[in-house]
PDB file of C-alpha atoms in Angstrom:
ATOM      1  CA  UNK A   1      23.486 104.062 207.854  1.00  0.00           C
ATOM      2  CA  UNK A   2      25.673 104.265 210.669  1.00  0.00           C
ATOM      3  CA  UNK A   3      28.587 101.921 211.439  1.00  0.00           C
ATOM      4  CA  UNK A   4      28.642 100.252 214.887  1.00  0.00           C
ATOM      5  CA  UNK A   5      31.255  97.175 216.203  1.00  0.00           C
ATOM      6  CA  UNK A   6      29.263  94.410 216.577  1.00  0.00           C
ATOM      7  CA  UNK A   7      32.297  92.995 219.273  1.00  0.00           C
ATOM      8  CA  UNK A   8      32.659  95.126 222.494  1.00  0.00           C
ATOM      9  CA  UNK A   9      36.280  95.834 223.181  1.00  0.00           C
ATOM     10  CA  UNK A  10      36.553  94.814 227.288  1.00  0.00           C
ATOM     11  CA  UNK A  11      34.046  91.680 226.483  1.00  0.00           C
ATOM     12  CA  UNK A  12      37.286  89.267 225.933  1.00  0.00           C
ATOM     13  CA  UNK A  13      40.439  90.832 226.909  1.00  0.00           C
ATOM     14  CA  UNK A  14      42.295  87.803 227.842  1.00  0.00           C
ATOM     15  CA  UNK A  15      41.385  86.064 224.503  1.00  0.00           C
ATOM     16  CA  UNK A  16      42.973  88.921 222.678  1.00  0.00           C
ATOM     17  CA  UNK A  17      45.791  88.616 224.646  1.00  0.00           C
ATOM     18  CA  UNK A  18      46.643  85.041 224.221  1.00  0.00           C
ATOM     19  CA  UNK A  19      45.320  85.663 220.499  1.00  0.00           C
ATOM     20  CA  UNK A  20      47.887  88.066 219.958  1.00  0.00           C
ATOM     21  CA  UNK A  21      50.845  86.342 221.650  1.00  0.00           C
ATOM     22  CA  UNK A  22      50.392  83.220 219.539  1.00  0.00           C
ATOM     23  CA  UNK A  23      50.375  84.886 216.496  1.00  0.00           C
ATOM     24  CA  UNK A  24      53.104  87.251 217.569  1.00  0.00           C
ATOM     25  CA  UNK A  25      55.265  83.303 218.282  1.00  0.00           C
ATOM     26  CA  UNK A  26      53.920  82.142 215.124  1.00  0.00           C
ATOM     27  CA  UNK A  27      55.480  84.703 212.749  1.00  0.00           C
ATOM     28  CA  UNK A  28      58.377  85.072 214.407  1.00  0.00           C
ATOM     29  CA  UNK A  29      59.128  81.158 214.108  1.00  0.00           C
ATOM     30  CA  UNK A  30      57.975  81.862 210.717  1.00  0.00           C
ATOM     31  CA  UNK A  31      60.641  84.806 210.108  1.00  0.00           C
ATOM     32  CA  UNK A  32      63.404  82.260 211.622  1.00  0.00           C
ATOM     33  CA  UNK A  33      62.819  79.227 210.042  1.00  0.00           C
ATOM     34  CA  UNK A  34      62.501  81.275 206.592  1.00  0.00           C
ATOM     35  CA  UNK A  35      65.651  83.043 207.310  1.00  0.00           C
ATOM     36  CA  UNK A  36      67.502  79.852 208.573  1.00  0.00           C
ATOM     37  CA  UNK A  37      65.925  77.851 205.288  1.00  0.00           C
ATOM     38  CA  UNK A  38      67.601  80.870 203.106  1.00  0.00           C
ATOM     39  CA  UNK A  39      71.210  80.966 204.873  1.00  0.00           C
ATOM     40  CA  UNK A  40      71.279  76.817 204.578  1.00  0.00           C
ATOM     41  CA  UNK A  41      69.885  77.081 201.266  1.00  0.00           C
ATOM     42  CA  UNK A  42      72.793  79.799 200.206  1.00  0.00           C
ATOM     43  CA  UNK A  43      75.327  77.844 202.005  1.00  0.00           C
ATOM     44  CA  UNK A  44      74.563  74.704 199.806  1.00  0.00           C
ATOM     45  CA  UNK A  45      73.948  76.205 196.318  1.00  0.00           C
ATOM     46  CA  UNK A  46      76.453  79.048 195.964  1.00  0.00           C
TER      47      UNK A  46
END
């Protein structure tokens, strides 16, 4: 059996693009607020 993609790679560029960009945001809010959570979180219980 061969393999084959079933989605062609120039069909939705754009989609990709915006795809990627919101979950590049996403985890780097997610980095942030985890590292702010951890300095408040030190800062309060020493």
């Amino acid at each position: 059996m061969t393999r084959r993609t079933p989605r062609p790679r120039r069909s939705r560029s754009r989609w990709d693009v915006v795809v990627e960009t919101v979950w590049g945001s996403v985890l780097v809010l997610l980095v942030l607020s985890a590292m702010v959570a951890g300095a408040a979180w030190t800062g309060v219980v020493p």
